[in-house]
Every structure is written in structure tokens, then in C-alpha cells.
């Protein structure tokens, strides 16, 4: 099999672009900071204003790193789902993971007005929301895994995942109907997604979980390539279908679940990045694709975040809207130009 | 001089007879019934199947639509469970094989379309080495040699770096056969390898299978609707009709009139002279 070596130049260029995007992302923001001050804060040198250094070290760098983790995590889980379900429309959230997280957060925020004031307001901090989102996606994941162990057909699993999603979305709607405007607004703000709320400690936890998920994906590389031939062929190649399917589902859930917990339900990236990547890396060999989507997803997310924070203005747009507004036309343009999508 | 030649020949013949007897069966099937289990009740599609295949043989399974050819092949490949009877591969019960062990004894070419064609021919063939590679699927020198051999046997050298979506049906079928060869198993099972192909390519694919069986000593079992081609090329055939499954070499099967029992006689009839079916005028 053609190894990653053949794509060395493409990888080199991608890493270079990633570094450029990272620097651009850190240099731009609502407060204008000179480039010189940025570099000296990065190398821990003398900075003119102490507040600049604080902004860069405790706000912009964590936000940029979050963008990288979110972008690469979602992209890898999207790729895994597309291969597992042999469906180019699959994304990281097909198994209902994001709806599970939404349900958790919805219950935390809006449940207070429905079930009375059992939850105190202090619970609704960013950590509280992350915990609620994790719990919600974890519960849905458990349900999916139990079903997965009973269902032989992977396509049935896809439908079941979508059904779980529908149920949770419906419950969220009911909660929204009964809750007051303030709570509703708070929930909607969460659903816009946000990269900037993580402290260094939270970022550390997020990184560890992401590395775990990507590690599991790397362990599945060989099986993912077998799955390109379909399940029957994969089994005839000695692959333990149930076990590999479990590993792939768990890897996806860890990646997509942690992203949703820390940054909200971010749409589009997971679905689109694998397709965008295949425009450059014209192959379905996962040994090439997995590292490629990691880089690609990180770059795209950094670009989207740079645009979202609107340089030199006080406003920052919801990241969830930007990913789709920027990303969707790109995908449409690429597919129209190619006239044919090869999966 | 002549006497010694004859003696030598005699010894040679004896040697071959002994060798033939020593040859083990690659696949042995005893009293097998295949079908589906629906809510605890067995739905038998074909039963009392008995045969034994030797190394280097090309065996064709023929029969009408729905008689259970694919079900039988899927059962032999352990894709679906058997209902009754025994299946032995190289002297070991198929149930005792772990998935990875079975993958080095048995390879498949199925009718289903592969979901992703965005890989090159050589990448696809290399997937045949998956049972032997390490956790990440890295190919060593031996793997690469086997892949090259598999490509050469099927004459795919010129298509090596093409993408699978650029290939015709016939070419893709050759690639799938080559992939099964790269898996380097003693038994290859193919489910209707000649469907969707024109008559030339049908003959071409079966000819290649014959060549592979002869040159590599692998046992090749396939199902097909090309009864006339199969009669000409196969060493043995398995004729499946509604109630009975018969195994034997094509000539004796013709003599026994087995092919005439395959279909209702109102439309077509088997012509024993040409070994093919004729439409009743």
C-alpha cells in the first residue's frame, strides 16, 4: 500500500499553513496588540503592557489550542463515522452524541424553571455545563453501545443513532417550551458554541481526552482500511467486526463528546473536513487520511475562529455559525468544480 | 531398455497414485444443510450436501436461481451459520478456527460491491495481506513479493496504479481475484464471479481461475450460471437442484443426466452432445 511518504510534501505544506494560521489567530483579536509584543510574550520576554501579556497567555493561546483540538477531534471522528457507516453523509454526531450533550445542558439550564429551583444557579457555570454535556453524551453513548452489541447490521445502528438524536431533540424542545426567556437565551448561547471559555486546567483535561481518542483511532487504522471493502470482506480478512466497531464508536464518542462538552455542539467541521481532505489527498487509505484530517481540521477551525472574533472589533460571532457560513460554500464549490464526488 | 522405461513409468504411476491418496481434502463437507434460522425454526434451503475438494481443483457450483448456491457459499465462508452437518477445512472443523486463522486458509470474492473505490488497484490488493501484517498493517518484503505475484498471475501490471473507480466491471473482478490470491490461502471461494460480464470476459475470468488452480495448487470453488463454460473448464462440479445436490466430474454428471434436472423442461433442454442448453422451438 502506498505509504504516507508519497504525500510528504503535502503534509509539510499543511504543517506550515497550520503554524501560520496559529500565529495569525493569536495575533488578531478585539484588543489590537503589536506583533512584536506577541512574540515576546510567547518567548516569555519583556512586554510593554502587562495586560497584553495576560490576554495572550490566558485568553488567546488557550483559545487557539482549543480550536486546534476541536477541529482535529471533530474531523477524525467524522472520518471514522463515514468509513464505519460507508456513508459520505455521516458525521461525528450521527450516533446522537451531540443531542445527548444538548439534552444534558438543556436539563441543567432550563430544567430549573420546569422542575422548580432544585438546581441552584451557581451550578450553571462553564464547568457545570461541561459536566452536564459529558453526562448527557455519555448516557446516549451507553444506550447506543448496548444497542450496538445487539444489532448485527451497521446500517440499522446508524438509523438507531439518528432516532436517539430525534428523541433527545424532542425533549429539549419540550423543555424549551416551558422555560422562561432568560434561560432559553442562555441555552441558545451555549448551542452557538464557544472556544474561549477554557482555563488552562480545563484545556489540559481536554487535551488528555483528545489524545486518548486519537490514540484509539490510530489503533483502528488497519481495521478502517479493511472496512473499505465492506463488512463481509473485512471479516474474511480476519478482522473481529464487533470489537473493531466498538473501538471505532468509542473513539468517535470520546472525541465528539469531549468537544461538545468543552466547546458546545459545533456543526459542519466533522462532516466536511474528510471531504475537503480527500480533494488534496486523493485516497481512502486511512494511514494517510487520519493525520491529514487532523491537520486540516485544526487549520479550518483556526481560520473560522479568526474570522469569528472580527479583528479589532468588540464583537465576536457565534463560532457554530461561522463554520457553516465559511465551510459550506467551500464544499459546494469543490464538489461543483469536480462534478463528481468519489467516496 | 524398453522394459526399464516401462518399469520406471510403473513406479512413477504408483508414486502418483500414492501421492494422490496422501493428498488431504482442502474442504470436506458432510451431510451439510444450509439455510436460515427464523425465530428458532430452521428454514432449510439445501440439505444433504456432501463433497470433498482436493488441492489444485477448480470446482463450479451450478443451479437455478434461489436453489441455495450463495447460501451454501456464505455458510462455507462462515458468513452465516450452518444448520446441520460438518465443514472441515484442511482437516479441521471450521467452528474451531479463529477469525484470523481462517483468514489464512480461506479467501473470498463476493458479489457485493465494495463501498469505497477511491483506492488504487495495488492498495486494494495489498489489503489481502491484512491477516499477516502487524497492528498498523505495515507490509514487509514477503508481503510485497506476494502482492507482486498476485498481480502477475492475473496480468494486472498495467492497471496497478489506477483507481478502482476507473476500472470496468471485468477489470475490477480481476482485481478482486488478485486480492484473494494475495491473501495466500489454500482455498478461494467466489460467488458468481462472472455476473455482469460479457461472454468473452466470462470465459476469460474462468480461464484465469483454471490457470491459478493449476499453477498454484490452490483449490478454487465458485458458483456460476455459465453451465456450458463450467462444464468445459471445471475438474468437478456441484449440481444443485431443488431436492438433491450431486457432486462429480462434468462428464459423468452429463451421462447421469443431472443437468437436465436443473430447470423445468418446458422452455429449455440440455443437449448432451454440445454440453449446453437449447431453447425448445
XYZ file of C-alpha atoms in Angstrom:
624
model
C 0.000 0.000 0.000
C 1.226 3.439 -0.959
C 2.535 4.883 2.247
C 2.295 8.315 3.727
C 5.730 9.053 2.260
C 4.227 9.817 -1.139
C 2.352 12.683 0.448
C 5.301 14.087 2.373
C 5.255 17.443 0.564
C 1.528 17.911 1.111
C 1.980 17.152 4.802
C 4.869 19.585 5.029
C 2.772 22.345 3.448
C -0.159 21.594 5.762
C 2.029 21.828 8.872
C 3.424 25.136 7.583
C -0.096 26.507 6.991
C -1.138 25.309 10.441
C 1.680 27.287 12.084
C 0.796 30.376 10.019
C -2.869 30.099 10.987
C -1.954 29.600 14.615
C 0.179 32.770 14.635
C -2.488 34.729 12.756
C -5.127 33.535 15.190
C -3.093 34.607 18.201
C -2.202 37.995 16.702
C -5.765 39.034 15.982
C -8.495 39.883 18.429
C -10.670 42.626 19.814
C -7.681 44.282 21.505
C -5.033 45.264 18.992
C -1.622 44.074 20.161
C 1.551 44.718 18.116
C 3.213 41.663 16.583
C 6.438 42.371 18.480
C 4.628 42.206 21.815
C 3.012 38.925 20.794
C 6.324 37.269 20.000
C 7.954 38.460 23.171
C 5.061 37.176 25.261
C 5.360 33.832 23.517
C 9.011 33.518 24.466
C 8.236 34.977 27.882
C 10.177 38.189 27.216
C 9.557 41.815 28.206
C 6.192 43.197 27.113
C 5.214 46.864 27.051
C 1.875 46.372 28.792
C 1.249 43.629 31.347
C -2.396 43.340 30.182
C -1.267 42.359 26.665
C 0.767 39.506 28.016
C -2.165 38.415 30.156
C -4.558 38.470 27.209
C -2.208 36.415 25.060
C -1.199 33.826 27.623
C -4.532 33.325 29.342
C -7.017 34.036 26.627
C -5.715 33.855 23.078
C -3.359 30.879 23.321
C -5.844 28.647 25.195
C -8.476 29.656 22.654
C -6.191 28.808 19.707
C -5.279 25.452 21.251
C -8.951 24.734 21.885
C -9.640 25.490 18.225
C -6.955 23.002 17.196
C -8.308 20.264 19.484
C -11.907 20.908 18.433
C -11.071 20.942 14.727
C -8.931 17.829 14.709
C -11.137 15.873 17.127
C -14.314 16.506 15.151
C -12.622 15.780 11.832
C -11.186 12.451 12.943
C -14.490 11.329 14.423
C -16.273 12.380 11.218
C -13.850 10.339 9.143
C -14.328 7.286 11.383
C -18.106 7.510 11.104
C -18.032 7.925 7.323
C -15.911 4.816 6.942
C -17.794 2.742 9.529
C -21.188 3.585 8.050
C -19.902 3.579 4.453
C -21.802 6.823 4.085
C -20.380 10.173 2.978
C -23.184 11.965 4.839
C -22.229 10.585 8.222
C -20.595 12.897 10.748
C -19.377 12.758 14.338
C -22.892 13.308 15.657
C -24.804 10.595 13.817
C -24.850 8.431 16.921
C -26.752 11.110 18.826
C -23.742 12.228 20.848
C -24.331 15.941 20.341
C -28.037 15.655 21.039
C -27.185 13.807 24.235
C -24.917 16.641 25.275
C -27.592 19.191 24.347
C -30.074 17.317 26.485
C -27.705 17.363 29.444
C -27.146 21.091 29.122
C -30.821 21.796 28.442
C -31.832 19.961 31.603
C -29.218 21.865 33.595
C -30.169 25.298 32.266
C -33.881 25.054 31.523
C -34.786 22.213 33.830
C -34.616 24.631 36.778
C -37.677 26.507 35.568
C -39.549 23.314 34.782
C -38.761 21.205 37.818
C -38.601 24.106 40.221
C -35.467 25.525 41.743
C -33.840 22.262 42.740
C -30.682 23.261 40.946
C -29.047 26.338 42.284
C -27.952 28.987 39.838
C -24.322 28.567 40.832
C -24.299 25.157 39.149
C -24.663 26.825 35.778
C -21.025 27.701 35.398
C -18.895 26.683 32.438
C -17.660 23.644 34.371
C -21.210 22.709 35.317
C -22.213 22.898 31.678
C -19.228 20.787 30.610
C -20.161 18.152 33.184
C -23.812 18.163 32.112
C -22.847 17.872 28.460
C -20.463 14.985 29.202
C -23.091 13.170 31.234
C -25.704 13.632 28.528
C -23.500 12.392 25.714
C -22.207 9.567 27.906
C -25.745 8.320 28.599
C -26.696 8.403 24.935
C -23.415 6.677 24.104
C -24.164 3.907 26.599
C -27.574 3.404 25.049
C -26.003 3.234 21.576
C -23.342 0.776 22.730
C -25.935 -1.525 24.300
C -27.880 -1.445 21.072
C -24.686 -1.942 19.046
C -23.931 -5.164 20.896
C -27.365 -6.498 19.931
C -27.588 -5.265 16.350
C -25.585 -7.074 13.677
C -26.301 -4.606 10.926
C -24.264 -1.423 10.990
C -26.840 0.437 8.904
C -29.517 -0.310 11.492
C -27.171 1.175 14.068
C -26.997 4.383 12.009
C -30.792 4.700 11.998
C -30.960 3.918 15.718
C -28.394 6.654 16.399
C -30.491 9.130 14.426
C -33.615 8.059 16.340
C -31.862 8.635 19.680
C -31.000 12.075 18.339
C -34.642 12.760 17.486
C -35.828 11.719 20.948
C -33.359 13.947 22.752
C -34.059 16.888 20.432
C -37.774 16.460 21.141
C -37.188 16.504 24.897
C -35.080 19.650 24.519
C -37.956 21.278 22.600
C -40.406 20.424 25.362
C -38.049 21.885 27.968
C -37.573 24.995 25.845
C -41.334 25.436 25.502
C -41.810 25.584 29.262
C -38.774 27.623 30.217
C -38.513 31.391 30.503
C -36.832 33.737 28.031
C -33.706 34.218 30.067
C -32.996 30.505 30.381
C -33.843 29.915 26.769
C -31.373 32.582 25.748
C -28.708 31.041 27.930
C -29.266 27.651 26.307
C -29.209 29.106 22.820
C -25.934 30.877 23.597
C -24.441 27.537 24.616
C -25.643 25.977 21.363
C -23.788 28.668 19.396
C -20.558 27.064 20.518
C -17.624 28.839 22.080
C -13.891 28.257 22.040
C -12.854 30.915 24.506
C -14.169 29.648 27.833
C -11.463 27.163 28.752
C -8.958 27.656 31.533
C -5.529 26.056 31.295
C -6.694 23.274 33.627
C -9.742 22.501 31.534
C -7.573 22.632 28.438
C -5.254 20.040 29.964
C -8.158 17.658 30.615
C -9.485 18.295 27.104
C -6.055 17.520 25.572
C -5.663 14.279 27.503
C -9.109 13.086 26.405
C -8.428 14.099 22.794
C -5.085 12.272 22.729
C -6.855 9.192 24.089
C -9.487 9.366 21.321
C -6.920 9.898 18.591
C -4.823 7.058 20.016
C -7.810 4.712 19.730
C -8.323 5.895 16.147
C -4.704 5.111 15.325
C -5.153 1.627 16.800
C -8.097 1.203 14.422
C -6.197 2.281 11.283
C -5.722 -1.235 9.938
C -9.344 -2.192 10.560
C -10.581 1.032 8.988
C -8.718 0.113 5.819
C -10.245 -3.379 5.873
C -13.674 -1.782 6.207
C -13.151 -0.046 2.849
C -14.024 -3.417 1.296
C -17.246 -3.779 3.307
C -18.005 -5.800 6.411
C -18.038 -9.260 4.860
C -14.645 -8.806 3.253
C -13.296 -7.224 6.428
C -14.382 -10.279 8.392
C -12.857 -12.606 5.799
C -9.567 -10.782 6.390
C -9.640 -11.932 9.990
C -10.996 -8.744 11.485
C -13.079 -9.056 14.638
C -16.001 -6.962 13.455
C -17.758 -6.405 16.766
C -14.602 -5.471 18.619
C -13.342 -3.075 15.963
C -16.766 -1.494 15.613
C -16.779 -0.915 19.368
C -13.319 0.637 19.321
C -14.287 2.945 16.466
C -17.541 4.007 18.148
C -15.784 4.654 21.449
C -13.035 6.688 19.759
C -15.657 8.801 17.989
C -17.664 9.287 21.144
C -14.650 10.324 23.181
C -13.596 12.855 20.555
C -17.007 14.278 19.653
C -18.289 14.064 23.219
C -15.353 15.962 24.726
C -15.529 18.657 22.041
C -19.234 19.162 22.713
C -18.663 19.235 26.442
C -15.944 21.882 26.271
C -16.908 23.956 23.232
C -20.566 23.269 22.541
C -22.190 21.486 19.612
C -20.040 22.595 16.684
C -21.611 21.674 13.394
C -20.229 21.069 9.963
C -16.482 20.512 10.644
C -16.788 16.783 11.228
C -18.858 16.222 8.116
C -16.940 18.486 5.756
C -13.266 18.118 6.644
C -12.939 14.498 5.480
C -14.365 15.521 2.084
C -12.155 18.587 1.844
C -9.145 16.476 2.759
C -9.898 13.945 0.054
C -9.656 16.726 -2.521
C -5.947 17.008 -1.789
C -5.147 13.539 -0.548
C -6.932 11.585 -3.223
C -7.054 8.298 -1.395
C -9.075 6.431 1.157
C -6.047 4.927 2.839
C -6.571 5.842 6.474
C -2.881 5.855 7.261
C -2.712 8.985 5.112
C -6.180 10.324 5.872
C -6.136 10.321 9.675
C -3.064 12.575 10.032
C -4.305 14.675 7.116
C -7.752 15.362 8.617
C -6.129 16.195 11.977
C -4.085 18.955 10.311
C -6.889 20.041 8.014
C -9.488 20.239 10.782
C -7.158 22.244 13.026
C -6.421 24.723 10.196
C -10.065 25.176 9.251
C -11.110 25.721 12.862
C -8.342 28.295 13.429
C -9.408 30.190 10.294
C -13.063 30.117 11.335
C -12.173 31.349 14.805
C -10.016 34.147 13.414
C -12.954 35.310 11.317
C -15.427 34.879 14.168
C -13.605 37.204 16.511
C -13.729 40.025 13.919
C -10.302 41.643 14.276
C -10.253 44.992 16.086
C -13.947 44.948 16.879
C -15.715 44.264 20.134
C -17.993 41.641 18.657
C -17.305 38.001 18.254
C -19.707 35.984 16.172
C -21.004 32.529 17.173
C -18.388 30.025 16.011
C -21.050 27.493 15.098
C -22.491 29.862 12.504
C -19.096 30.779 11.078
C -18.029 27.162 10.483
C -21.083 26.623 8.302
C -21.110 30.029 6.590
C -17.466 29.711 5.598
C -17.289 25.962 5.174
C -20.427 25.029 3.294
C -19.785 27.234 0.221
C -16.249 25.844 0.027
C -17.540 22.283 -0.045
C -20.225 23.175 -2.604
C -17.655 24.924 -4.786
C -15.253 21.981 -4.609
C -17.918 19.443 -5.492
C -19.350 21.518 -8.342
C -15.887 22.012 -9.766
C -15.128 18.309 -9.555
C -18.618 17.398 -10.816
C -18.327 14.066 -9.092
C -17.656 13.030 -5.566
C -15.689 9.886 -5.098
C -16.232 8.210 -1.799
C 15.781 -50.522 -22.309
C 12.075 -50.569 -23.098
C 11.471 -52.800 -20.111
C 13.266 -50.461 -17.760
C 11.357 -47.493 -19.196
C 8.113 -49.326 -18.524
C 9.280 -50.200 -15.069
C 10.156 -46.614 -14.419
C 6.776 -45.488 -15.696
C 5.137 -48.049 -13.487
C 6.989 -46.737 -10.473
C 6.093 -43.194 -11.456
C 2.428 -44.038 -11.817
C 2.489 -45.804 -8.485
C 4.157 -42.775 -6.955
C 1.428 -40.533 -8.296
C -1.287 -42.851 -7.010
C 0.283 -42.797 -3.555
C 0.648 -39.041 -3.730
C -2.976 -38.722 -4.779
C -4.081 -40.812 -1.827
C -1.931 -38.851 0.552
C -3.404 -35.608 -0.620
C -5.685 -34.293 2.042
C -9.009 -32.650 1.301
C -8.812 -28.893 1.428
C -12.534 -28.679 2.008
C -14.701 -31.534 3.209
C -18.434 -31.184 3.615
C -20.535 -33.869 5.286
C -24.354 -34.003 5.415
C -24.496 -30.239 5.372
C -27.796 -28.345 5.465
C -27.807 -24.655 4.857
C -30.484 -22.032 5.278
C -31.734 -19.576 7.829
C -32.877 -19.824 11.381
C -36.044 -17.786 11.836
C -37.293 -17.467 15.409
C -35.770 -20.770 16.435
C -37.205 -22.581 13.428
C -34.841 -23.788 10.739
C -35.660 -22.740 7.228
C -33.672 -25.253 5.202
C -32.729 -24.123 1.712
C -30.475 -27.006 0.705
C -29.649 -30.216 2.542
C -27.644 -33.451 2.329
C -24.677 -31.770 0.713
C -21.605 -33.981 0.589
C -18.344 -33.362 -1.216
C -14.611 -33.200 -0.765
C -12.186 -30.972 -2.650
C -8.506 -31.676 -3.373
C -5.661 -29.205 -3.866
C -5.414 -27.690 -7.350
C -9.005 -28.390 -8.319
C -11.391 -25.959 -9.956
C -14.959 -26.652 -8.846
C -18.097 -24.994 -10.154
C -21.439 -24.865 -8.357
C -24.414 -24.603 -10.700
C -28.129 -24.478 -10.111
C -31.225 -22.393 -10.699
C -31.829 -19.048 -9.018
C -32.822 -19.445 -5.378
C -31.642 -23.014 -5.056
C -29.102 -22.039 -2.401
C -25.758 -21.557 -4.153
C -24.968 -18.286 -2.420
C -26.324 -19.563 0.887
C -24.032 -22.569 0.624
C -21.000 -20.411 -0.213
C -21.791 -17.968 2.589
C -22.086 -20.893 5.001
C -18.769 -22.348 3.838
C -17.179 -18.934 4.310
C -18.600 -18.731 7.844
C -20.515 -15.555 6.985
C -23.681 -17.289 8.146
C -24.012 -20.299 10.476
C -24.730 -23.788 9.153
C -27.889 -25.576 10.209
C -26.562 -29.124 10.301
C -23.645 -31.287 9.263
C -19.931 -30.681 9.236
C -17.490 -28.488 7.380
C -13.774 -29.230 7.565
C -11.058 -27.036 6.142
C -7.668 -28.741 5.870
C -8.820 -31.413 8.298
C -10.010 -29.020 10.986
C -13.611 -28.225 11.838
C -14.487 -24.739 10.641
C -16.024 -23.868 14.007
C -12.645 -24.349 15.672
C -10.970 -21.693 13.520
C -10.363 -18.275 14.992
C -11.189 -15.446 12.548
C -7.526 -14.702 11.877
C -6.623 -18.386 11.362
C -9.492 -18.821 8.933
C -8.321 -15.742 7.038
C -5.077 -17.512 6.174
C -6.906 -20.631 4.923
C -9.868 -19.181 3.076
C -10.273 -16.077 0.929
C -13.383 -14.690 -0.716
C -14.610 -12.910 -3.801
C -18.182 -11.813 -3.180
C -20.934 -10.397 -5.389
C -21.363 -7.308 -3.232
C -19.916 -4.041 -4.486
C -17.079 -2.635 -2.431
C -18.226 0.555 -0.687
C -15.147 2.622 -1.444
C -13.462 2.673 -4.823
C -11.224 5.613 -4.027
C -8.125 3.454 -3.604
C -5.617 2.236 -6.150
C -5.576 -1.296 -7.506
C -2.362 -2.122 -5.698
C -3.687 -0.690 -2.414
C -6.766 -2.885 -2.702
C -4.734 -5.993 -3.495
C -2.405 -5.195 -0.596
C -5.420 -5.396 1.737
C -5.270 -9.141 1.076
C -2.173 -9.193 3.292
C -4.065 -7.828 6.335
C -4.164 -11.204 8.159
C -0.361 -11.326 8.150
C 0.620 -7.735 8.861
C 1.277 -6.103 12.229
C -1.130 -3.892 14.224
C -0.826 -0.944 11.876
C -0.745 -3.020 8.697
C 2.846 -2.375 7.556
C 3.968 -4.533 4.634
C 7.270 -6.400 4.803
C 9.342 -7.771 1.895
C 7.476 -11.064 1.846
C 4.121 -9.281 1.705
C 5.264 -7.151 -1.213
C 6.535 -10.244 -3.058
C 3.168 -11.997 -2.591
C 1.335 -8.905 -3.834
C 3.534 -8.715 -6.938
C 2.963 -12.425 -7.596
C -0.787 -11.998 -7.248
C -0.715 -9.084 -9.691
C 1.377 -11.010 -12.201
C -0.858 -14.113 -12.071
C -3.880 -12.089 -13.124
C -1.951 -9.791 -15.511
C -2.799 -6.562 -13.751
C 0.636 -4.932 -14.020
C -0.606 -2.130 -16.258
C -3.534 -1.230 -14.019
C -1.536 -1.310 -10.785
C -1.722 2.413 -10.045
C -5.194 3.081 -11.411
C -8.012 3.976 -9.052
C -10.706 1.344 -8.667
C -13.427 3.727 -9.897
C -11.638 3.945 -13.248
C -11.954 0.219 -13.892
C -14.528 -1.713 -15.887
C -16.525 -4.491 -14.211
C -14.296 -7.139 -15.731
C -11.116 -5.413 -14.605
C -12.498 -4.916 -11.109
C -13.349 -8.612 -10.910
C -9.742 -9.428 -11.811
C -8.575 -7.077 -9.049
C -10.808 -8.810 -6.507
C -9.444 -12.196 -7.608
C -5.919 -10.875 -7.318
C -6.691 -9.617 -3.805
C -7.897 -13.090 -2.830
C -4.662 -14.513 -4.269
C -2.564 -12.092 -2.249
C -4.271 -13.449 0.862
C -2.405 -16.659 0.021
C -4.951 -19.234 1.152
C -5.324 -22.871 0.156
C -8.986 -22.298 -0.683
C -10.598 -19.475 -2.642
C -14.375 -19.150 -2.760
C -16.007 -16.963 -5.402
C -19.702 -16.137 -5.546
C -20.788 -15.701 -9.153
C -17.548 -14.164 -10.404
C -18.871 -13.893 -13.958
C -22.121 -11.965 -13.474
C -22.413 -8.664 -15.364
C -19.606 -9.654 -17.709
C -19.836 -10.206 -21.466
C -19.329 -13.714 -22.825
C -15.664 -13.066 -23.630
C -14.881 -11.852 -20.140
C -16.904 -14.649 -18.553
C -14.692 -17.159 -20.340
C -11.626 -15.057 -19.585
C -12.265 -14.974 -15.820
C -12.975 -18.713 -15.646
C -9.842 -19.404 -17.703
C -7.796 -17.376 -15.241
C -9.304 -19.329 -12.334
C -8.381 -22.576 -14.089
C -4.832 -21.322 -14.606
C -4.499 -20.247 -10.961
C -5.739 -23.592 -9.676
C -3.326 -25.433 -11.964
C -0.268 -23.277 -11.344
C -0.583 -22.587 -7.631
C -2.298 -25.765 -6.428
C -4.968 -23.697 -4.718
C -8.488 -25.088 -4.589
C -10.985 -22.774 -6.230
C -14.709 -23.083 -5.627
C -17.112 -20.807 -7.473
C -20.794 -20.543 -8.251
C -21.930 -19.641 -11.724
C -24.772 -19.588 -14.198
C -22.391 -20.314 -17.095
C -23.102 -24.029 -17.084
C -21.609 -24.668 -20.530
C -18.358 -22.859 -19.692
C -18.144 -24.570 -16.321
C -18.571 -27.985 -17.934
C -15.626 -27.277 -20.202
C -13.277 -25.917 -17.552
C -14.078 -27.449 -14.160
C -12.430 -30.527 -12.688
C -15.507 -31.228 -10.599
C -18.948 -29.744 -10.364
C -21.636 -29.479 -7.736
C -25.087 -29.534 -9.313
C -27.752 -28.152 -7.019
C -31.387 -28.827 -7.849
C -34.464 -28.422 -5.713
C -34.192 -31.621 -3.696
C -30.817 -33.014 -4.473
C -27.212 -31.953 -4.670
C -24.861 -34.037 -6.781
C -21.083 -33.841 -6.899
C -18.880 -35.298 -9.609
C -16.806 -34.627 -12.711
C -18.633 -32.875 -15.560
C -18.598 -35.860 -17.966
C -20.244 -38.316 -15.591
C -22.721 -35.659 -14.495
C -23.734 -35.255 -18.153
C -24.044 -39.021 -18.560
C -26.219 -39.248 -15.492
C -28.407 -36.521 -16.968
C -28.018 -34.319 -13.931
C -28.052 -31.052 -15.885
C -31.441 -31.896 -17.341
C -32.902 -31.894 -13.854
C -31.818 -28.324 -13.191
C -34.686 -26.466 -14.802
C -38.309 -27.117 -15.803
C -38.270 -28.654 -19.282
C -40.973 -26.521 -20.882
C -38.538 -23.932 -22.248
C -35.013 -25.241 -22.430
C -33.389 -28.612 -22.621
C -29.849 -29.789 -22.040
C -28.078 -31.038 -25.139
C -25.628 -33.758 -24.061
C -23.686 -33.550 -27.354
C -22.751 -29.870 -27.087
C -22.866 -29.650 -23.306
C -25.156 -26.624 -23.407
C -28.802 -25.682 -23.141
C -31.104 -25.273 -26.131
C -34.375 -23.413 -26.429
C -37.311 -25.624 -27.368
C -38.653 -24.408 -30.705
